[in-house]
Amino acid sequence: MQYLPSKKFIIILSSVFGVILLVFIIGSLIGRKERAVNLQIENEIAVNQEKLSDLVSKDSDGDGVPDWEEALWGTDPYKKDTSGDGIPDNIEIENKKKDLRESGVELSAPDVDISQLNETERFSREFFTTFMALRESGNLSPEAIANLSVSLAKTISDPKEEIDFFALKDLQINTDPAYTPKAYALAVKTAASKFAGQKLGSEMEILAKGITEESEAAMAELSSIGESYGKLALELKSVPVPPELSEDHLVLVNSALGMSKTVQNLSQVLVNPLGAMPSLSEYAIFNTRFIEIADKIDELLK
């Protein structure tokens, strides 16, 4: 049996299994406690920025097997000999592939001209060939899928559009000594309170629901939340800020703006799931930055 017989099939499978991977990644993002948008949100996400091009070839242990493939085969991407039995992982994986071929499972797609595929499609071909072969043979474990989703969440960061961020000159700097850091913090909270009830902070739950139920209504709601983050960014930009807090405030404003763009991109996940994955990673980055500054602002009120 042959897998991925055509470019069209690659795109279809990318969409189907892209959704599956997104569900796992989103699950890791919403598996934490969150508070409302009164700038008291908790989040412990660490995302490493790398380009999508690194995903295909990244090989942490240098054994010739990409990290994403090691995750599927159940080997440690940071050890050349995971089992410690003297047989390198690349040899063990080749042996497993040989066994699958002998059992009738096809691990290649000879009728696809790789040179005609772009980078994402080539990765899709390699990934989904392995994915489906393991599933067909009964060797695809939930742990393997979970490991892969973590790997993808950490490595994919390829923004689809430039974000027009603000600069320090765009902020309202208040040099009046009477305008204290605490007064600033209260002003920020007042600005943020205008968005109470608009479900800011619940976007990951809504995204997961939209994917699992294929709900266009949920995606529309997600798009609305993205727009609200943009309005929040503008509202925060208008808050006067003491000079010594201006850089942190700029991060806060631009993080809200970044979440606006990425959440709106994620609202298109049912149309282009694979393309939405970079936005998910970017969202996590902006969300983390926003929360770090929000925590500092909370401290100013104590």
mmCIF file of C-alpha atoms in Angstrom:
data_model
loop_
_atom_site.group_PDB
_atom_site.id
_atom_site.type_symbol
_atom_site.label_atom_id
_atom_site.label_comp_id
_atom_site.label_asym_id
_atom_site.label_seq_id
_atom_site.Cartn_x
_atom_site.Cartn_y
_atom_site.Cartn_z
ATOM 1 C CA MET A 1 0.000 0.000 0.000
ATOM 2 C CA GLN A 2 1.357 3.426 -0.916
ATOM 3 C CA TYR A 3 0.883 6.611 1.068
ATOM 4 C CA LEU A 4 0.776 10.229 -0.108
ATOM 5 C CA PRO A 5 0.390 9.377 -3.806
ATOM 6 C CA SER A 6 -0.081 12.950 -4.947
ATOM 7 C CA LYS A 7 0.541 16.565 -4.067
ATOM 8 C CA LYS A 8 -3.195 17.078 -3.531
ATOM 9 C CA PHE A 9 -3.264 14.204 -1.060
ATOM 10 C CA ILE A 10 -0.362 15.759 0.836
ATOM 11 C CA ILE A 11 -2.348 18.950 1.298
ATOM 12 C CA ILE A 12 -5.465 17.063 2.406
ATOM 13 C CA LEU A 13 -3.553 15.004 4.955
ATOM 14 C CA SER A 14 -1.730 18.097 6.142
ATOM 15 C CA SER A 15 -5.092 19.611 6.972
ATOM 16 C CA VAL A 16 -6.501 16.521 8.678
ATOM 17 C CA PHE A 17 -3.507 15.664 10.820
ATOM 18 C CA GLY A 18 -2.595 19.295 11.296
ATOM 19 C CA VAL A 19 -5.870 19.576 13.188
ATOM 20 C CA ILE A 20 -4.951 16.530 15.278
ATOM 21 C CA LEU A 21 -1.600 18.033 16.217
ATOM 22 C CA LEU A 22 -3.194 21.369 17.000
ATOM 23 C CA VAL A 23 -5.573 19.669 19.428
ATOM 24 C CA PHE A 24 -2.622 18.179 21.323
ATOM 25 C CA ILE A 25 -0.688 21.447 21.352
ATOM 26 C CA ILE A 26 -3.721 23.481 22.380
ATOM 27 C CA GLY A 27 -4.342 20.978 25.153
ATOM 28 C CA SER A 28 -0.921 21.762 26.566
ATOM 29 C CA LEU A 29 -1.661 25.487 26.405
ATOM 30 C CA ILE A 30 -5.029 25.357 28.160
ATOM 31 C CA GLY A 31 -3.876 22.833 30.751
ATOM 32 C CA ARG A 32 -3.097 25.591 33.198
ATOM 33 C CA LYS A 33 -4.976 28.005 35.454
ATOM 34 C CA GLU A 34 -5.938 31.370 33.965
ATOM 35 C CA ARG A 35 -7.416 34.429 35.597
ATOM 36 C CA ALA A 36 -9.491 37.185 33.966
ATOM 37 C CA VAL A 37 -8.072 40.032 31.900
ATOM 38 C CA ASN A 38 -7.620 42.276 34.928
ATOM 39 C CA LEU A 39 -3.912 41.651 34.310
ATOM 40 C CA GLN A 40 -3.852 38.705 36.703
ATOM 41 C CA ILE A 41 -3.370 35.807 34.317
ATOM 42 C CA GLU A 42 -1.149 32.831 35.084
ATOM 43 C CA ASN A 43 0.837 31.057 32.405
ATOM 44 C CA GLU A 44 4.045 29.031 32.371
ATOM 45 C CA ILE A 45 4.867 28.554 28.695
ATOM 46 C CA ALA A 46 8.379 28.607 27.270
ATOM 47 C CA VAL A 47 8.604 28.611 23.496
ATOM 48 C CA ASN A 48 11.841 28.593 21.509
ATOM 49 C CA GLN A 49 11.743 30.616 18.300
ATOM 50 C CA GLU A 50 13.062 28.833 15.267
ATOM 51 C CA LYS A 51 12.100 29.033 11.627
ATOM 52 C CA LEU A 52 9.895 26.431 10.027
ATOM 53 C CA SER A 53 12.819 25.465 7.812
ATOM 54 C CA ASP A 54 14.670 24.176 10.887
ATOM 55 C CA LEU A 55 11.826 21.815 11.742
ATOM 56 C CA VAL A 56 12.476 19.439 8.862
ATOM 57 C CA SER A 57 16.197 19.009 9.479
ATOM 58 C CA LYS A 58 16.668 19.652 13.203
ATOM 59 C CA ASP A 59 18.724 16.779 14.609
ATOM 60 C CA SER A 60 19.691 17.487 18.221
ATOM 61 C CA ASP A 61 21.836 14.384 18.757
ATOM 62 C CA GLY A 62 23.382 14.358 15.285
ATOM 63 C CA ASP A 63 22.450 10.770 14.501
ATOM 64 C CA GLY A 64 20.966 11.553 11.109
ATOM 65 C CA VAL A 65 17.346 11.189 12.233
ATOM 66 C CA PRO A 66 15.305 14.428 12.561
ATOM 67 C CA ASP A 67 13.884 15.161 16.008
ATOM 68 C CA TRP A 68 10.285 14.981 14.769
ATOM 69 C CA GLU A 69 10.874 11.498 13.384
ATOM 70 C CA GLU A 70 12.565 10.299 16.582
ATOM 71 C CA ALA A 71 9.491 11.462 18.499
ATOM 72 C CA LEU A 72 7.300 9.231 16.343
ATOM 73 C CA TRP A 73 9.565 6.188 16.545
ATOM 74 C CA GLY A 74 9.857 6.534 20.318
ATOM 75 C CA THR A 75 13.567 7.338 20.539
ATOM 76 C CA ASP A 76 15.184 10.197 22.436
ATOM 77 C CA PRO A 77 16.166 13.033 20.057
ATOM 78 C CA TYR A 78 18.954 13.972 22.472
ATOM 79 C CA LYS A 79 20.568 10.518 22.676
ATOM 80 C CA LYS A 80 22.199 8.597 19.837
ATOM 81 C CA ASP A 81 21.485 5.305 21.603
ATOM 82 C CA THR A 82 18.248 5.676 23.550
ATOM 83 C CA SER A 83 18.080 2.080 24.745
ATOM 84 C CA GLY A 84 21.778 1.904 25.605
ATOM 85 C CA ASP A 85 22.099 -1.474 23.927
ATOM 86 C CA GLY A 86 24.975 -0.471 21.685
ATOM 87 C CA ILE A 87 22.772 -0.116 18.605
ATOM 88 C CA PRO A 88 22.447 3.524 17.493
ATOM 89 C CA ASP A 89 18.932 4.903 17.143
ATOM 90 C CA ASN A 90 19.332 5.476 13.415
ATOM 91 C CA ILE A 91 20.111 1.779 12.904
ATOM 92 C CA GLU A 92 17.205 0.678 15.099
ATOM 93 C CA ILE A 93 14.834 2.962 13.198
ATOM 94 C CA GLU A 94 16.081 1.617 9.874
ATOM 95 C CA ASN A 95 15.479 -1.913 11.160
ATOM 96 C CA LYS A 96 11.942 -0.953 12.153
ATOM 97 C CA LYS A 97 11.355 0.516 8.715
ATOM 98 C CA LYS A 98 12.682 -2.670 7.144
ATOM 99 C CA ASP A 99 10.282 -4.752 9.234
ATOM 100 C CA LEU A 100 7.378 -2.545 8.162
ATOM 101 C CA ARG A 101 8.303 -2.850 4.500
ATOM 102 C CA GLU A 102 8.542 -6.622 4.797
ATOM 103 C CA SER A 103 5.069 -6.647 6.345
ATOM 104 C CA GLY A 104 3.690 -4.767 3.340
ATOM 105 C CA VAL A 105 3.649 -1.220 4.713
ATOM 106 C CA GLU A 106 4.941 1.299 2.164
ATOM 107 C CA LEU A 107 7.227 4.014 3.514
ATOM 108 C CA SER A 108 7.803 5.968 0.336
ATOM 109 C CA ALA A 109 5.869 7.776 -2.352
ATOM 110 C CA PRO A 110 7.815 7.251 -5.594
ATOM 111 C CA ASP A 111 5.231 8.949 -7.770
ATOM 112 C CA VAL A 112 5.728 12.318 -6.054
ATOM 113 C CA ASP A 113 8.293 14.675 -7.585
ATOM 114 C CA ILE A 114 9.891 16.133 -4.454
ATOM 115 C CA SER A 115 11.488 18.968 -6.429
ATOM 116 C CA GLN A 116 8.002 20.276 -7.222
ATOM 117 C CA LEU A 117 7.020 20.535 -3.556
ATOM 118 C CA ASN A 118 7.623 23.525 -1.344
ATOM 119 C CA GLU A 119 9.238 23.220 2.080
ATOM 120 C CA THR A 120 6.009 22.744 4.005
ATOM 121 C CA GLU A 121 4.757 20.140 1.550
ATOM 122 C CA ARG A 122 8.045 18.213 1.696
ATOM 123 C CA PHE A 123 7.858 18.154 5.470
ATOM 124 C CA SER A 124 4.213 17.086 5.246
ATOM 125 C CA ARG A 125 5.184 14.266 2.903
ATOM 126 C CA GLU A 126 7.951 12.985 5.174
ATOM 127 C CA PHE A 127 5.957 13.427 8.352
ATOM 128 C CA PHE A 128 2.675 11.958 7.207
ATOM 129 C CA THR A 129 4.316 9.033 5.424
ATOM 130 C CA THR A 130 5.910 8.037 8.724
ATOM 131 C CA PHE A 131 2.800 8.922 10.726
ATOM 132 C CA MET A 132 0.466 6.798 8.628
ATOM 133 C CA ALA A 133 2.893 3.898 8.324
ATOM 134 C CA LEU A 134 3.184 3.710 12.105
ATOM 135 C CA ARG A 135 -0.572 3.986 12.509
ATOM 136 C CA GLU A 136 -1.182 1.281 9.895
ATOM 137 C CA SER A 137 1.217 -1.083 11.650
ATOM 138 C CA GLY A 138 -0.232 -0.359 15.098
ATOM 139 C CA ASN A 139 3.016 1.179 16.348
ATOM 140 C CA LEU A 140 1.786 4.752 16.771
ATOM 141 C CA SER A 141 1.433 5.363 20.490
ATOM 142 C CA PRO A 142 -0.313 8.292 22.209
ATOM 143 C CA GLU A 143 3.057 9.069 23.795
ATOM 144 C CA ALA A 144 4.650 9.414 20.372
ATOM 145 C CA ILE A 145 1.970 11.859 19.240
ATOM 146 C CA ALA A 146 2.260 13.847 22.464
ATOM 147 C CA ASN A 147 6.057 13.999 22.136
ATOM 148 C CA LEU A 148 5.759 15.223 18.583
ATOM 149 C CA SER A 149 3.233 17.893 19.492
ATOM 150 C CA VAL A 150 5.597 19.241 22.156
ATOM 151 C CA SER A 151 8.435 19.266 19.637
ATOM 152 C CA LEU A 152 6.330 21.166 17.115
ATOM 153 C CA ALA A 153 5.103 23.647 19.691
ATOM 154 C CA LYS A 154 8.712 24.453 20.581
ATOM 155 C CA THR A 155 10.107 24.707 17.082
ATOM 156 C CA ILE A 156 7.490 26.184 14.782
ATOM 157 C CA SER A 157 7.650 29.959 14.619
ATOM 158 C CA ASP A 158 7.196 31.299 11.112
ATOM 159 C CA PRO A 159 4.904 34.377 11.155
ATOM 160 C CA LYS A 160 2.696 34.682 8.093
ATOM 161 C CA GLU A 161 2.539 38.467 8.226
ATOM 162 C CA GLU A 162 4.480 41.391 9.603
ATOM 163 C CA ILE A 163 2.954 43.086 12.626
ATOM 164 C CA ASP A 164 3.112 46.862 12.726
ATOM 165 C CA PHE A 165 4.329 47.221 16.304
ATOM 166 C CA PHE A 166 4.414 50.477 18.218
ATOM 167 C CA ALA A 167 7.608 52.281 19.254
ATOM 168 C CA LEU A 168 8.467 54.221 22.405
ATOM 169 C CA LYS A 169 7.697 57.476 20.596
ATOM 170 C CA ASP A 170 4.090 56.298 20.218
ATOM 171 C CA LEU A 171 3.518 56.098 23.981
ATOM 172 C CA GLN A 172 2.122 58.794 26.274
ATOM 173 C CA ILE A 173 5.128 59.490 28.514
ATOM 174 C CA ASN A 174 4.234 61.344 31.727
ATOM 175 C CA THR A 175 7.224 62.997 33.411
ATOM 176 C CA ASP A 176 5.212 64.549 36.248
ATOM 177 C CA PRO A 177 6.748 63.327 39.556
ATOM 178 C CA ALA A 178 3.247 63.271 41.046
ATOM 179 C CA TYR A 179 2.297 60.529 38.581
ATOM 180 C CA THR A 180 3.569 57.535 40.533
ATOM 181 C CA PRO A 181 4.109 53.945 39.360
ATOM 182 C CA LYS A 182 1.116 52.939 41.458
ATOM 183 C CA ALA A 183 -1.057 55.546 39.728
ATOM 184 C CA TYR A 184 0.131 54.133 36.423
ATOM 185 C CA ALA A 185 -0.724 50.586 37.499
ATOM 186 C CA LEU A 186 -4.218 51.680 38.487
ATOM 187 C CA ALA A 187 -4.650 53.369 35.109
ATOM 188 C CA VAL A 188 -3.626 50.175 33.336
ATOM 189 C CA LYS A 189 -6.103 48.131 35.353
ATOM 190 C CA THR A 190 -8.849 50.631 34.576
ATOM 191 C CA ALA A 191 -8.080 50.384 30.870
ATOM 192 C CA ALA A 192 -8.065 46.591 30.969
ATOM 193 C CA SER A 193 -11.301 46.440 32.960
ATOM 194 C CA LYS A 194 -13.146 47.866 29.951
ATOM 195 C CA PHE A 195 -12.709 44.488 28.288
ATOM 196 C CA ALA A 196 -14.147 42.395 31.104
ATOM 197 C CA GLY A 197 -16.746 39.998 29.747
ATOM 198 C CA GLN A 198 -15.210 39.856 26.273
ATOM 199 C CA LYS A 199 -13.649 36.455 26.978
ATOM 200 C CA LEU A 200 -10.051 37.597 26.683
ATOM 201 C CA GLY A 201 -7.968 34.754 28.090
ATOM 202 C CA SER A 202 -10.407 32.044 26.977
ATOM 203 C CA GLU A 203 -9.231 31.934 23.365
ATOM 204 C CA MET A 204 -7.458 28.571 23.691
ATOM 205 C CA GLU A 205 -10.564 26.851 25.048
ATOM 206 C CA ILE A 206 -12.655 28.352 22.250
ATOM 207 C CA LEU A 207 -10.059 27.327 19.676
ATOM 208 C CA ALA A 208 -10.041 23.750 20.956
ATOM 209 C CA LYS A 209 -13.838 23.636 20.874
ATOM 210 C CA GLY A 210 -13.909 25.070 17.382
ATOM 211 C CA ILE A 211 -11.485 22.428 16.133
ATOM 212 C CA THR A 212 -13.046 19.412 17.813
ATOM 213 C CA GLU A 213 -16.596 20.422 16.851
ATOM 214 C CA GLU A 214 -15.637 22.032 13.524
ATOM 215 C CA SER A 215 -17.616 25.025 14.718
ATOM 216 C CA GLU A 216 -17.631 28.101 12.507
ATOM 217 C CA ALA A 217 -19.433 29.946 15.296
ATOM 218 C CA ALA A 218 -16.504 29.295 17.634
ATOM 219 C CA MET A 219 -14.092 30.541 14.991
ATOM 220 C CA ALA A 220 -16.147 33.708 14.562
ATOM 221 C CA GLU A 221 -16.017 34.202 18.322
ATOM 222 C CA LEU A 222 -12.261 33.663 18.204
ATOM 223 C CA SER A 223 -11.909 36.317 15.529
ATOM 224 C CA SER A 224 -13.908 38.705 17.707
ATOM 225 C CA ILE A 225 -11.565 38.042 20.634
ATOM 226 C CA GLY A 226 -8.632 38.805 18.372
ATOM 227 C CA GLU A 227 -10.190 42.139 17.476
ATOM 228 C CA SER A 228 -10.721 42.868 21.171
ATOM 229 C CA TYR A 229 -7.025 42.291 21.861
ATOM 230 C CA GLY A 230 -6.288 44.888 19.190
ATOM 231 C CA LYS A 231 -8.604 47.364 20.888
ATOM 232 C CA LEU A 232 -6.969 46.531 24.223
ATOM 233 C CA ALA A 233 -3.578 47.347 22.711
ATOM 234 C CA LEU A 234 -4.832 50.767 21.608
ATOM 235 C CA GLU A 235 -6.434 51.393 24.994
ATOM 236 C CA LEU A 236 -3.200 50.510 26.795
ATOM 237 C CA LYS A 237 -1.181 52.674 24.417
ATOM 238 C CA SER A 238 -3.220 55.685 25.516
ATOM 239 C CA VAL A 239 -2.392 55.114 29.197
ATOM 240 C CA PRO A 240 0.199 57.649 30.449
ATOM 241 C CA VAL A 241 3.364 55.919 31.613
ATOM 242 C CA PRO A 242 6.289 57.105 33.763
ATOM 243 C CA PRO A 243 9.596 57.163 31.823
ATOM 244 C CA GLU A 244 11.151 54.398 33.908
ATOM 245 C CA LEU A 245 8.287 52.031 33.055
ATOM 246 C CA SER A 246 7.969 52.928 29.389
ATOM 247 C CA GLU A 247 9.915 49.970 27.984
ATOM 248 C CA ASP A 248 7.871 47.420 29.922
ATOM 249 C CA HIS A 249 4.678 49.208 28.944
ATOM 250 C CA LEU A 250 5.686 49.029 25.297
ATOM 251 C CA VAL A 251 6.126 45.266 25.634
ATOM 252 C CA LEU A 252 2.660 45.053 27.192
ATOM 253 C CA VAL A 253 1.059 47.034 24.370
ATOM 254 C CA ASN A 254 2.846 45.176 21.589
ATOM 255 C CA SER A 255 2.127 41.808 23.185
ATOM 256 C CA ALA A 256 -1.589 42.601 23.160
ATOM 257 C CA LEU A 257 -1.228 43.644 19.530
ATOM 258 C CA GLY A 258 0.624 40.422 18.746
ATOM 259 C CA MET A 259 -2.093 38.347 20.380
ATOM 260 C CA SER A 260 -4.655 40.224 18.319
ATOM 261 C CA LYS A 261 -2.980 39.260 15.053
ATOM 262 C CA THR A 262 -2.231 35.656 16.003
ATOM 263 C CA VAL A 263 -5.668 34.946 17.465
ATOM 264 C CA GLN A 264 -7.288 36.292 14.318
ATOM 265 C CA ASN A 265 -4.996 34.064 12.251
ATOM 266 C CA LEU A 266 -5.960 31.084 14.419
ATOM 267 C CA SER A 267 -9.618 31.744 13.674
ATOM 268 C CA GLN A 268 -8.818 30.449 10.164
ATOM 269 C CA VAL A 269 -7.632 27.079 11.454
ATOM 270 C CA LEU A 270 -10.491 25.117 9.879
ATOM 271 C CA VAL A 271 -9.516 26.505 6.499
ATOM 272 C CA ASN A 272 -5.745 26.207 6.864
ATOM 273 C CA PRO A 273 -4.755 24.166 9.948
ATOM 274 C CA LEU A 274 -1.106 23.647 9.031
ATOM 275 C CA GLY A 275 -0.717 27.337 8.319
ATOM 276 C CA ALA A 276 -2.200 28.171 11.720
ATOM 277 C CA MET A 277 0.460 26.256 13.655
ATOM 278 C CA PRO A 278 3.063 29.060 13.440
ATOM 279 C CA SER A 279 0.438 31.481 14.770
ATOM 280 C CA LEU A 280 -0.149 29.199 17.745
ATOM 281 C CA SER A 281 3.525 29.305 18.622
ATOM 282 C CA GLU A 282 3.642 33.065 18.125
ATOM 283 C CA TYR A 283 0.550 33.478 20.306
ATOM 284 C CA ALA A 284 2.281 31.622 23.143
ATOM 285 C CA ILE A 285 5.259 33.959 22.891
ATOM 286 C CA PHE A 286 3.163 37.134 22.980
ATOM 287 C CA ASN A 287 0.964 35.706 25.739
ATOM 288 C CA THR A 288 3.999 34.940 27.890
ATOM 289 C CA ARG A 289 5.446 38.420 27.428
ATOM 290 C CA PHE A 290 2.096 40.019 28.255
ATOM 291 C CA ILE A 291 1.766 38.045 31.457
ATOM 292 C CA GLU A 292 5.322 38.773 32.573
ATOM 293 C CA ILE A 293 4.668 42.516 32.390
ATOM 294 C CA ALA A 294 1.201 42.138 33.897
ATOM 295 C CA ASP A 295 2.751 40.436 36.910
ATOM 296 C CA LYS A 296 5.146 43.357 37.325
ATOM 297 C CA ILE A 297 2.224 45.779 37.205
ATOM 298 C CA ASP A 298 0.416 43.751 39.867
ATOM 299 C CA GLU A 299 3.471 44.150 42.085
ATOM 300 C CA LEU A 300 3.228 47.935 41.770
ATOM 301 C CA LEU A 301 -0.174 47.793 43.456
ATOM 302 C CA LYS A 302 1.061 45.979 46.552
#
